[in-house]
PDB file of C-alpha atoms in Angstrom:
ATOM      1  CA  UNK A   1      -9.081  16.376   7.982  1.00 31.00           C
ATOM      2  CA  UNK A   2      -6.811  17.451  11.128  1.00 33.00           C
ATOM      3  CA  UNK A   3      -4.289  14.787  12.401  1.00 34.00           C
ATOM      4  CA  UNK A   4      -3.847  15.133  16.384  1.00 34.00           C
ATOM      5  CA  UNK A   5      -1.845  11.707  16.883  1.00 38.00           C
ATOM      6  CA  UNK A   6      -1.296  10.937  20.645  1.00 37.00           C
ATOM      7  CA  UNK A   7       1.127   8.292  21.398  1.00 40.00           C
ATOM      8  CA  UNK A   8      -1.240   7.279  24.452  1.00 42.00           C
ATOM      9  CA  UNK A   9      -3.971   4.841  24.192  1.00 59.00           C
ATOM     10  CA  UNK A  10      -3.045   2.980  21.375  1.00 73.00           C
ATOM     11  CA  UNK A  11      -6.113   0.604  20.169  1.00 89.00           C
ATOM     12  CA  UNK A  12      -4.482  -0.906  17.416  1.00 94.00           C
ATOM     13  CA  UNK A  13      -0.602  -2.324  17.148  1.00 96.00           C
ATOM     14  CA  UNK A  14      -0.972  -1.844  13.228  1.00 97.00           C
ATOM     15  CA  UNK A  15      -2.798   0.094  10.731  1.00 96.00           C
ATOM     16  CA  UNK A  16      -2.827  -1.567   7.315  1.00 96.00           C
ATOM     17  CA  UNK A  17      -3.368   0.548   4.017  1.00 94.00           C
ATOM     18  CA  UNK A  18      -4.169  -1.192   1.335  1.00 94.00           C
ATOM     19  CA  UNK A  19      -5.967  -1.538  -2.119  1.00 92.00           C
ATOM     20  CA  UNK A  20      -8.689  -4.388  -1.968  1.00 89.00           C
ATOM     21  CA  UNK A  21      -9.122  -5.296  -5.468  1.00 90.00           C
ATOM     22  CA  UNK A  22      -5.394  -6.021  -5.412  1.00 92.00           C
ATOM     23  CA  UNK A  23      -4.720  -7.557  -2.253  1.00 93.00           C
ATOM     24  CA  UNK A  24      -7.291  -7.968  -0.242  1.00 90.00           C
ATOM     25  CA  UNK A  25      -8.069 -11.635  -1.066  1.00 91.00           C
ATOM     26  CA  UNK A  26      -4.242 -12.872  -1.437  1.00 93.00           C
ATOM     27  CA  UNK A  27      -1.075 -11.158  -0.114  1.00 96.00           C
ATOM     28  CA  UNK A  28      -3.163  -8.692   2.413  1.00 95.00           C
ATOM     29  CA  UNK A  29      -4.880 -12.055   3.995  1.00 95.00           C
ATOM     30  CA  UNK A  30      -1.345 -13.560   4.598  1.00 97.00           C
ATOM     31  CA  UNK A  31      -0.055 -10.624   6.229  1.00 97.00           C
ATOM     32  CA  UNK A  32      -3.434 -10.204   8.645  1.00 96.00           C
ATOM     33  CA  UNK A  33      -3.048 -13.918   9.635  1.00 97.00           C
ATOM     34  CA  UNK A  34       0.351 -13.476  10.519  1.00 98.00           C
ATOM     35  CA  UNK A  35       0.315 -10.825  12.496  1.00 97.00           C
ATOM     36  CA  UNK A  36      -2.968 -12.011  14.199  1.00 96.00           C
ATOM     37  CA  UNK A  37      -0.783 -15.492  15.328  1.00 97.00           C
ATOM     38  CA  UNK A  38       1.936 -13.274  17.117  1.00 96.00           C
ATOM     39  CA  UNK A  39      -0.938 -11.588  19.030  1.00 96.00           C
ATOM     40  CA  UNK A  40      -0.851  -8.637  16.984  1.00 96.00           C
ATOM     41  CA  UNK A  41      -3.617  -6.035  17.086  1.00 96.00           C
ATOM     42  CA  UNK A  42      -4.191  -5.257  13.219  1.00 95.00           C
ATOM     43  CA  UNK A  43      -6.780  -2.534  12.130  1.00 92.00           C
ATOM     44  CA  UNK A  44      -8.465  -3.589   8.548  1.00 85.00           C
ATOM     45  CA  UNK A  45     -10.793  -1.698   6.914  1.00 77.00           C
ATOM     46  CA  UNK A  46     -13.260  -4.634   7.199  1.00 67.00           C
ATOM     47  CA  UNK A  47     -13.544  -3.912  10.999  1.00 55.00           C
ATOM     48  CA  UNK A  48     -15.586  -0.490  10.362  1.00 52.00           C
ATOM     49  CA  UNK A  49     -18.986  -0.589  12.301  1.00 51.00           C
ATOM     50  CA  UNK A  50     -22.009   0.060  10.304  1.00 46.00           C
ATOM     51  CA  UNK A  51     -23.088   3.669  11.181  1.00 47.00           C
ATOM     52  CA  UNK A  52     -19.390   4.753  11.298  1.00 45.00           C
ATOM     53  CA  UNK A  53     -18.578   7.099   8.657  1.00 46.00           C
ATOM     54  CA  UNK A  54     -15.913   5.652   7.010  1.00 54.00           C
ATOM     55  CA  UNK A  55     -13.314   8.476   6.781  1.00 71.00           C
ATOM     56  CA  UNK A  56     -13.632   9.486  10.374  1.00 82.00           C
ATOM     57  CA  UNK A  57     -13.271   5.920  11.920  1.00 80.00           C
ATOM     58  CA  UNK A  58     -10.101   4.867   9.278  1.00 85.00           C
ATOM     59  CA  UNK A  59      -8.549   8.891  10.901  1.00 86.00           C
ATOM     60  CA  UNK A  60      -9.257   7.326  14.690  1.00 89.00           C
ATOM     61  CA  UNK A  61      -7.809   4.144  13.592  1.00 91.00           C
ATOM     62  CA  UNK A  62      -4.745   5.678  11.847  1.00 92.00           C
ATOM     63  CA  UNK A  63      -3.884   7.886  15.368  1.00 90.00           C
ATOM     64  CA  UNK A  64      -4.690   4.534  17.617  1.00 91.00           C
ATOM     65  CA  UNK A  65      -1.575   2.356  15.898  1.00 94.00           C
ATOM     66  CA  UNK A  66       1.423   2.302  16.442  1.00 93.00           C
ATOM     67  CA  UNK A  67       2.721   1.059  13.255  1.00 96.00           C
ATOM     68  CA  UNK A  68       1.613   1.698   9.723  1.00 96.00           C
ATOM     69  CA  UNK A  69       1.712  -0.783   6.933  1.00 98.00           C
ATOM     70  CA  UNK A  70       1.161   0.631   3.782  1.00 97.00           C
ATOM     71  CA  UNK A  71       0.705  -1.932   0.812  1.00 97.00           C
ATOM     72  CA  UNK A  72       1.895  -0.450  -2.661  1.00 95.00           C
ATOM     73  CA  UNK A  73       0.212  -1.981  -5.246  1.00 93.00           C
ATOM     74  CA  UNK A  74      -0.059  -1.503  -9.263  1.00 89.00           C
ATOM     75  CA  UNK A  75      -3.569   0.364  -8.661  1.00 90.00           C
ATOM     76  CA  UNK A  76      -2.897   1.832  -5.049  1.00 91.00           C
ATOM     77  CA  UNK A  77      -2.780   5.403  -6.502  1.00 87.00           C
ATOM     78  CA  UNK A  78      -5.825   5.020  -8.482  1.00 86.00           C
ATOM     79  CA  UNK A  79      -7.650   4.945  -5.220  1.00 86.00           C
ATOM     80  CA  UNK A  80      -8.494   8.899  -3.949  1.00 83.00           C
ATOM     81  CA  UNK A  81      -9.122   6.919  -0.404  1.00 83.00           C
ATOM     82  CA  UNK A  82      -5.772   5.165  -0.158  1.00 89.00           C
ATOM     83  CA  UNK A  83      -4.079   8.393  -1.222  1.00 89.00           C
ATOM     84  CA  UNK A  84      -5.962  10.089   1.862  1.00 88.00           C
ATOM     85  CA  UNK A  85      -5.167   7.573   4.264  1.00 91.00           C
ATOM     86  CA  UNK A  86      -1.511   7.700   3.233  1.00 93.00           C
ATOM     87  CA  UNK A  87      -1.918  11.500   3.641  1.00 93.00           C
ATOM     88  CA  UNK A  88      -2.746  11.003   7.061  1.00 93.00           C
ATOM     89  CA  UNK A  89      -0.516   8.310   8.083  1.00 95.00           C
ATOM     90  CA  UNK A  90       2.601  10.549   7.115  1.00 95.00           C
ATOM     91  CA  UNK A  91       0.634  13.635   9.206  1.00 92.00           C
ATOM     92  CA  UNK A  92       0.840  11.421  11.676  1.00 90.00           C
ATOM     93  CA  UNK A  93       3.773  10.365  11.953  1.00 89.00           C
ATOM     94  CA  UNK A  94       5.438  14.252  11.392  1.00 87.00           C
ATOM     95  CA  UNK A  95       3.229  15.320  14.322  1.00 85.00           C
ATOM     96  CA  UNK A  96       4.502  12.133  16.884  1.00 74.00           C
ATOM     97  CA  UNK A  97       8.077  11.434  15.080  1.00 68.00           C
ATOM     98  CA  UNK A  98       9.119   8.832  17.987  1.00 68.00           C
ATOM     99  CA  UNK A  99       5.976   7.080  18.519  1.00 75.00           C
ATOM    100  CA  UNK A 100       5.085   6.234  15.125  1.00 87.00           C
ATOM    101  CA  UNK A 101       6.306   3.635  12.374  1.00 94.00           C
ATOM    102  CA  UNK A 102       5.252   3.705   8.786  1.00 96.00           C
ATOM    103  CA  UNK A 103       6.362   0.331   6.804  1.00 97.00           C
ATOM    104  CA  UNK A 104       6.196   0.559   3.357  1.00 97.00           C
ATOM    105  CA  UNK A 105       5.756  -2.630   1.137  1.00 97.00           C
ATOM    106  CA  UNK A 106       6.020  -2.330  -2.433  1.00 95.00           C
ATOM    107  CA  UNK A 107       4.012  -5.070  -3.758  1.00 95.00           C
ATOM    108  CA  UNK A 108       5.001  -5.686  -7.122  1.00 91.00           C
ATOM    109  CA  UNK A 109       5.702  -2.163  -7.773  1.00 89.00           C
ATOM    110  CA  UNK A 110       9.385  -0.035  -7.930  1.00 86.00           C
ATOM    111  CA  UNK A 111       9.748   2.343  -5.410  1.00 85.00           C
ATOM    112  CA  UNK A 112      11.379   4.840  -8.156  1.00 81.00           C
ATOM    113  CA  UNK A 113       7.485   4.383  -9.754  1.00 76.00           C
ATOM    114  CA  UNK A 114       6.190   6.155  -6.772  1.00 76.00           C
ATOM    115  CA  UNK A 115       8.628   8.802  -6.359  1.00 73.00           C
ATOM    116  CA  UNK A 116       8.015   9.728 -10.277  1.00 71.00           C
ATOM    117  CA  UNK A 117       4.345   8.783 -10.869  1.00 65.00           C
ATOM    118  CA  UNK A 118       5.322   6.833 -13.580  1.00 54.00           C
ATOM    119  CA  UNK A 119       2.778   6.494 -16.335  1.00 43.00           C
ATOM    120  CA  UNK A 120       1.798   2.891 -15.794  1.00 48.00           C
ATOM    121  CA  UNK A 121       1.122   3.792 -11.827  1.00 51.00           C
ATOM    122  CA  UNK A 122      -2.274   4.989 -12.396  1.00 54.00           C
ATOM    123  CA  UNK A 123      -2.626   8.568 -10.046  1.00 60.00           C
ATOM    124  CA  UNK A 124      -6.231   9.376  -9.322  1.00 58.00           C
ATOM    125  CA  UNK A 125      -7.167  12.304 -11.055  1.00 65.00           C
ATOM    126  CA  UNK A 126     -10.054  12.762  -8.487  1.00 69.00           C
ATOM    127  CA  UNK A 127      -9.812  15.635  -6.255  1.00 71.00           C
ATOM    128  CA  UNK A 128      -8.985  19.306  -6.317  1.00 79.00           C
ATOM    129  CA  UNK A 129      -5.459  20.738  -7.541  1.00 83.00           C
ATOM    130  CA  UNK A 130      -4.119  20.954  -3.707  1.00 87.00           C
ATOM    131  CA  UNK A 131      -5.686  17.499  -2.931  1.00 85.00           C
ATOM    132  CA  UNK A 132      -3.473  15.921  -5.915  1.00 82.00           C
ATOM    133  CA  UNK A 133      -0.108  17.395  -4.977  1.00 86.00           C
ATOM    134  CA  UNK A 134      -0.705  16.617  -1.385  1.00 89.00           C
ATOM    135  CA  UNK A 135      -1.139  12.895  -2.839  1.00 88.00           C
ATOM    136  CA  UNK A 136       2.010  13.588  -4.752  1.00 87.00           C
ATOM    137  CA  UNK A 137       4.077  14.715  -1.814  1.00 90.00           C
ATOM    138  CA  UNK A 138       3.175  11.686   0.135  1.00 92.00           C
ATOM    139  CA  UNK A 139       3.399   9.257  -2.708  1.00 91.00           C
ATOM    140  CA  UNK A 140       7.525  10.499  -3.050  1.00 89.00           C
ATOM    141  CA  UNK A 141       7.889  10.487   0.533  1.00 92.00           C
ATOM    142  CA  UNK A 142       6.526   6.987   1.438  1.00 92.00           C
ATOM    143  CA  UNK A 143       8.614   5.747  -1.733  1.00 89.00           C
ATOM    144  CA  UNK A 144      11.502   7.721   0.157  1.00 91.00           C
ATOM    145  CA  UNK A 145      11.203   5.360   3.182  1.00 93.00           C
ATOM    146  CA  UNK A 146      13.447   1.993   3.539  1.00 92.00           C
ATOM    147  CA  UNK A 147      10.682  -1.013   3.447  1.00 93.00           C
ATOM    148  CA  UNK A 148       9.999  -4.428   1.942  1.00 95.00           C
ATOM    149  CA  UNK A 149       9.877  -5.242  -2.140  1.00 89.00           C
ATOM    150  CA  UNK A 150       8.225  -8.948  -3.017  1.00 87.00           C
ATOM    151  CA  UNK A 151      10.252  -8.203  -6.160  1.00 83.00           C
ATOM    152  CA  UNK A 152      13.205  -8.757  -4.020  1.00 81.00           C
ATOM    153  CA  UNK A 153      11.770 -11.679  -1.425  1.00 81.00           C
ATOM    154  CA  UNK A 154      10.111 -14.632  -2.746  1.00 82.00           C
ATOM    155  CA  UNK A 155       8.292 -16.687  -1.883  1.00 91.00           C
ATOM    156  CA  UNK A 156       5.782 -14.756  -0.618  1.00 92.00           C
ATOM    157  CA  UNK A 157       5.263 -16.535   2.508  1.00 94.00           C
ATOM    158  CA  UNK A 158       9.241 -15.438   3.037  1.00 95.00           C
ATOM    159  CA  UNK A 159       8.244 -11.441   2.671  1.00 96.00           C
ATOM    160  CA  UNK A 160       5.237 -11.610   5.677  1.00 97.00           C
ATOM    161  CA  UNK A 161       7.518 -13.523   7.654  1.00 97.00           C
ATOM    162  CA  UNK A 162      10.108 -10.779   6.957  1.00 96.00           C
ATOM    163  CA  UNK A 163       7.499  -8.318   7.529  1.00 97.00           C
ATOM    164  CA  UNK A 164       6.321  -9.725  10.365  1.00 98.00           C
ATOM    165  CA  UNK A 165       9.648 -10.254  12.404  1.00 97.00           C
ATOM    166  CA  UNK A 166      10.414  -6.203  11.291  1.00 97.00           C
ATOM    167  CA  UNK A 167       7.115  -5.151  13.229  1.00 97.00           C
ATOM    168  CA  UNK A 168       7.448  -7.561  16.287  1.00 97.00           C
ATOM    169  CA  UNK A 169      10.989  -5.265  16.670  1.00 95.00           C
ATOM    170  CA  UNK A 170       9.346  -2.129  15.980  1.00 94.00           C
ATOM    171  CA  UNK A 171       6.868  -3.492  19.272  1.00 94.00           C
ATOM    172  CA  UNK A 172       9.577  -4.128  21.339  1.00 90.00           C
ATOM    173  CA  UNK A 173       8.022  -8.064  21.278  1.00 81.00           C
ATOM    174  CA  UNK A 174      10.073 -10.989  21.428  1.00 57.00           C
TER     175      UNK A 174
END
């Protein structure tokens, strides 16, 4: 997949990457409700219109935000589609440095897990050889960028306010 990211036109305000079985019902739901009371547009993967081929509207939805939230969870890396959308989010934002934000949050997993595949972080093993260290490469690098740890906030309901209040900034909204 080709990345051409525009800074124009932005549809969405934030692009969340996540892994559903993990988060989807709990800390992902917080998050979306937050942002959604502060008038934030957030793209979910929920929002896909039937007919839409999956990859193709999640690549038009990752060049129309602004911001990138990527939720690092225990299985995260298990998933050959989170691993591509992470792929493209950091394509992104190399191609349109100024005009895009990637947050990481490291949901009950140590940053130093991500930068070293550590065992117990499941990798996907789906994929050819050049697909994998692609994944690799963008697994360090996201690890590699400052974000949020709910090992070191708690309550949770503190870390999306955190989280929140961090994107309203990177908006430029009061």
């Amino acid at each position: 997949m080709g990345c051409c990211c525009s800074s124009n036109k932005n549809k969405y305000d934030v692009f969340l990457s996540f892994r559903g079985e993990d988060t989807r019902d709990n800390f992902t739901s917080h998050l979306c409700k937050a942002l959604s009371q502060k008038k934030i547009k957030i793209y979910v993967d929920d929002m896909l219109e039937r007919g839409d081929e999956i990859s193709t509207a999640l690549l038009k939805a990752i060049k129309k935000s602004r911001v990138s939230i990527i939720i690092f969870s225990e299985n995260y890396a298990s998933s050959s589609w989170c691993l591509g959308e992470l792929v493209q989010i950091l394509k992104c934002k190399k191609k349109n440095n100024k005009h895009r934000v990637i947050i990481p949050v490291f949901y009950g997993v140590d940053p130093s897990r991500l930068r070293s595949q550590h065992t117990k972080f499941v990798f996907s093993s789906k994929g050819s050889k050049a697909k994998r260290r692609a994944w690799r490469e963008a697994l360090n690098h996201a690890a590699n960028i400052s974000g949020w740890g709910s090992q070191n906030i708690r309550p949770e309901s503190k870390l999306v306010e955190a989280i929140v209040e961090d994107v309203m900034k990177k908006l430029n909204r009061s």
